[in-house]
mmCIF file of C-alpha atoms in Angstrom:
data_model
loop_
_atom_site.group_PDB
_atom_site.id
_atom_site.type_symbol
_atom_site.label_atom_id
_atom_site.label_comp_id
_atom_site.label_asym_id
_atom_site.label_seq_id
_atom_site.Cartn_x
_atom_site.Cartn_y
_atom_site.Cartn_z
ATOM 1 C CA MET A 1 7.613 37.246 2.519
ATOM 2 C CA ASP A 2 9.953 35.298 4.746
ATOM 3 C CA GLY A 3 12.411 34.392 1.998
ATOM 4 C CA ARG A 4 10.568 31.375 0.602
ATOM 5 C CA GLN A 5 9.647 31.405 -3.055
ATOM 6 C CA LEU A 6 6.003 31.202 -4.042
ATOM 7 C CA ARG A 7 4.946 28.269 -6.156
ATOM 8 C CA ASP A 8 2.109 28.447 -8.662
ATOM 9 C CA ASP A 9 -0.200 26.424 -6.420
ATOM 10 C CA ASP A 10 0.385 28.855 -3.518
ATOM 11 C CA LEU A 11 -1.663 31.425 -5.406
ATOM 12 C CA GLU A 12 -4.599 29.171 -6.282
ATOM 13 C CA PRO A 13 -7.907 30.029 -4.592
ATOM 14 C CA VAL A 14 -9.252 27.627 -1.982
ATOM 15 C CA GLY A 15 -12.038 25.433 -3.310
ATOM 16 C CA PHE A 16 -12.806 22.219 -5.144
ATOM 17 C CA ASP A 17 -12.271 21.774 -8.863
ATOM 18 C CA TRP A 18 -13.837 18.591 -10.278
ATOM 19 C CA SER A 19 -11.594 18.724 -13.348
ATOM 20 C CA LYS A 20 -8.516 18.115 -11.182
ATOM 21 C CA LEU A 21 -9.954 14.779 -10.090
ATOM 22 C CA ARG A 22 -9.378 13.469 -13.621
ATOM 23 C CA LYS A 23 -5.721 14.534 -13.391
ATOM 24 C CA ALA A 24 -5.034 12.330 -10.358
ATOM 25 C CA SER A 25 -3.219 9.139 -11.193
ATOM 26 C CA PRO A 26 -4.692 5.782 -10.167
ATOM 27 C CA SER A 27 -1.830 5.281 -7.700
ATOM 28 C CA GLU A 28 -2.578 8.630 -6.012
ATOM 29 C CA LEU A 29 -6.252 7.724 -5.699
ATOM 30 C CA LEU A 30 -5.326 4.282 -4.342
ATOM 31 C CA ILE A 31 -3.076 5.827 -1.673
ATOM 32 C CA ARG A 32 -5.871 8.160 -0.555
ATOM 33 C CA PHE A 33 -8.402 5.334 -0.528
ATOM 34 C CA VAL A 34 -6.098 3.022 1.457
ATOM 35 C CA PHE A 35 -5.228 5.778 3.946
ATOM 36 C CA GLY A 36 -8.890 6.692 4.496
ATOM 37 C CA GLY A 37 -9.859 3.044 4.808
ATOM 38 C CA GLY A 38 -6.967 2.457 7.199
ATOM 39 C CA ILE A 39 -8.093 5.281 9.471
ATOM 40 C CA ALA A 40 -11.652 3.925 9.420
ATOM 41 C CA LEU A 41 -10.320 0.447 10.262
ATOM 42 C CA VAL A 42 -8.252 1.803 13.163
ATOM 43 C CA ALA A 43 -11.343 3.682 14.390
ATOM 44 C CA ALA A 44 -13.477 0.553 14.198
ATOM 45 C CA ILE A 45 -10.961 -1.660 15.982
ATOM 46 C CA SER A 46 -10.101 0.888 18.658
ATOM 47 C CA GLY A 47 -13.798 1.638 19.120
ATOM 48 C CA SER A 48 -14.509 -2.057 19.628
ATOM 49 C CA VAL A 49 -11.653 -2.477 22.095
ATOM 50 C CA PHE A 50 -11.728 0.825 24.006
ATOM 51 C CA GLY A 51 -15.245 2.099 23.334
ATOM 52 C CA PRO A 52 -16.893 4.408 20.794
ATOM 53 C CA ARG A 53 -15.517 7.636 22.237
ATOM 54 C CA PHE A 54 -11.946 6.496 21.786
ATOM 55 C CA GLY A 55 -12.674 5.159 18.307
ATOM 56 C CA GLY A 56 -14.375 8.433 17.467
ATOM 57 C CA LEU A 57 -11.095 10.265 17.949
ATOM 58 C CA PHE A 58 -9.822 8.531 14.837
ATOM 59 C CA LEU A 59 -12.936 9.327 12.815
ATOM 60 C CA ALA A 60 -12.832 12.922 14.004
ATOM 61 C CA PHE A 61 -9.360 13.219 12.499
ATOM 62 C CA PRO A 62 -9.444 17.026 12.153
ATOM 63 C CA ALA A 63 -12.239 17.781 14.653
ATOM 64 C CA VAL A 64 -12.241 19.004 18.256
ATOM 65 C CA LEU A 65 -9.594 16.966 20.181
ATOM 66 C CA GLY A 66 -8.409 15.562 16.854
ATOM 67 C CA ALA A 67 -7.642 19.119 15.694
ATOM 68 C CA ILE A 68 -5.068 19.491 18.434
ATOM 69 C CA GLY A 69 -3.593 16.134 17.421
ATOM 70 C CA LEU A 70 -3.652 17.261 13.795
ATOM 71 C CA ALA A 71 -1.722 20.391 14.775
ATOM 72 C CA ALA A 72 0.890 18.150 16.425
ATOM 73 C CA PHE A 73 0.986 16.065 13.223
ATOM 74 C CA ALA A 74 1.457 19.163 11.059
ATOM 75 C CA PHE A 75 4.126 20.687 13.296
ATOM 76 C CA THR A 76 6.115 17.446 13.429
ATOM 77 C CA ALA A 77 5.828 16.877 9.678
ATOM 78 C CA LEU A 78 6.812 20.481 8.935
ATOM 79 C CA GLN A 79 9.954 20.147 11.024
ATOM 80 C CA LEU A 80 11.084 16.822 9.578
ATOM 81 C CA LEU A 81 9.811 16.475 5.988
ATOM 82 C CA ARG A 82 12.895 17.871 4.312
ATOM 83 C CA ALA A 83 15.204 15.488 6.161
ATOM 84 C CA ASN A 84 13.348 12.219 5.505
ATOM 85 C CA PRO A 85 9.704 12.214 4.356
ATOM 86 C CA VAL A 86 8.977 8.604 5.354
ATOM 87 C CA VAL A 87 10.351 9.035 8.873
ATOM 88 C CA ALA A 88 8.695 12.457 9.122
ATOM 89 C CA LEU A 89 5.250 11.051 8.338
ATOM 90 C CA ALA A 90 5.728 8.123 10.721
ATOM 91 C CA LEU A 91 6.784 10.438 13.552
ATOM 92 C CA ALA A 92 4.012 12.903 12.701
ATOM 93 C CA LEU A 93 1.472 10.065 12.897
ATOM 94 C CA LEU A 94 2.952 9.062 16.250
ATOM 95 C CA ALA A 95 2.684 12.678 17.471
ATOM 96 C CA TRP A 96 -0.963 12.802 16.402
ATOM 97 C CA LEU A 97 -1.681 9.493 18.111
ATOM 98 C CA LEU A 98 0.043 10.506 21.358
ATOM 99 C CA VAL A 99 -1.604 13.930 21.550
ATOM 100 C CA SER A 100 -5.105 12.741 20.607
ATOM 101 C CA GLY A 101 -4.885 9.648 22.786
ATOM 102 C CA GLY A 102 -3.359 11.633 25.638
ATOM 103 C CA LEU A 103 -6.153 14.180 25.515
ATOM 104 C CA TYR A 104 -8.731 11.417 25.417
ATOM 105 C CA PHE A 105 -7.310 9.788 28.540
ATOM 106 C CA LEU A 106 -6.953 13.166 30.247
ATOM 107 C CA PHE A 107 -10.621 13.942 29.622
ATOM 108 C CA ARG A 108 -11.612 10.432 30.602
ATOM 109 C CA GLU A 109 -9.662 10.474 33.885
ATOM 110 C CA THR A 110 -10.868 13.949 34.864
ATOM 111 C CA GLY A 111 -14.474 13.031 34.112
ATOM 112 C CA LEU A 112 -14.975 15.872 31.635
ATOM 113 C CA PHE A 113 -16.730 13.552 29.168
ATOM 114 C CA LEU A 114 -19.257 12.603 31.842
ATOM 115 C CA LYS A 115 -19.821 16.252 32.786
ATOM 116 C CA GLN A 116 -20.391 17.078 29.118
ATOM 117 C CA ASP A 117 -22.870 14.200 28.741
ATOM 118 C CA LYS A 118 -24.801 15.341 31.830
ATOM 119 C CA LEU A 119 -25.013 18.887 30.495
ATOM 120 C CA LEU A 120 -26.272 17.650 27.128
ATOM 121 C CA THR A 121 -28.928 15.400 28.652
ATOM 122 C CA GLN A 122 -30.133 18.206 30.947
ATOM 123 C CA SER A 123 -30.622 20.568 28.023
ATOM 124 C CA HIS A 124 -33.018 18.171 26.243
#
């Protein structure tokens, strides 16, 4: 161990337990619903304005390019959560947005998306 104490939930196996859903308070469920709906709304608006590939970055929150952005989110949050959770989450969201958006524009400007599309259409 690195000096941190284990909590009870650190030892729980990974998986889904339906009984825990009943333990969630209505406010916790509302926060999750609003956050998920907010991400979907951002994806829809950004997809309408900048195109479906850009909007897809928001729907692919933890996938492919989004995974790198999610790592930036996690690293930023981990560094700042103890100081101020609200500021930490805002800055972590900004880090995710900058990394995911930056990667999108990098791939767009270098033409890697087009090269990928050509490869996919040639294989069919």
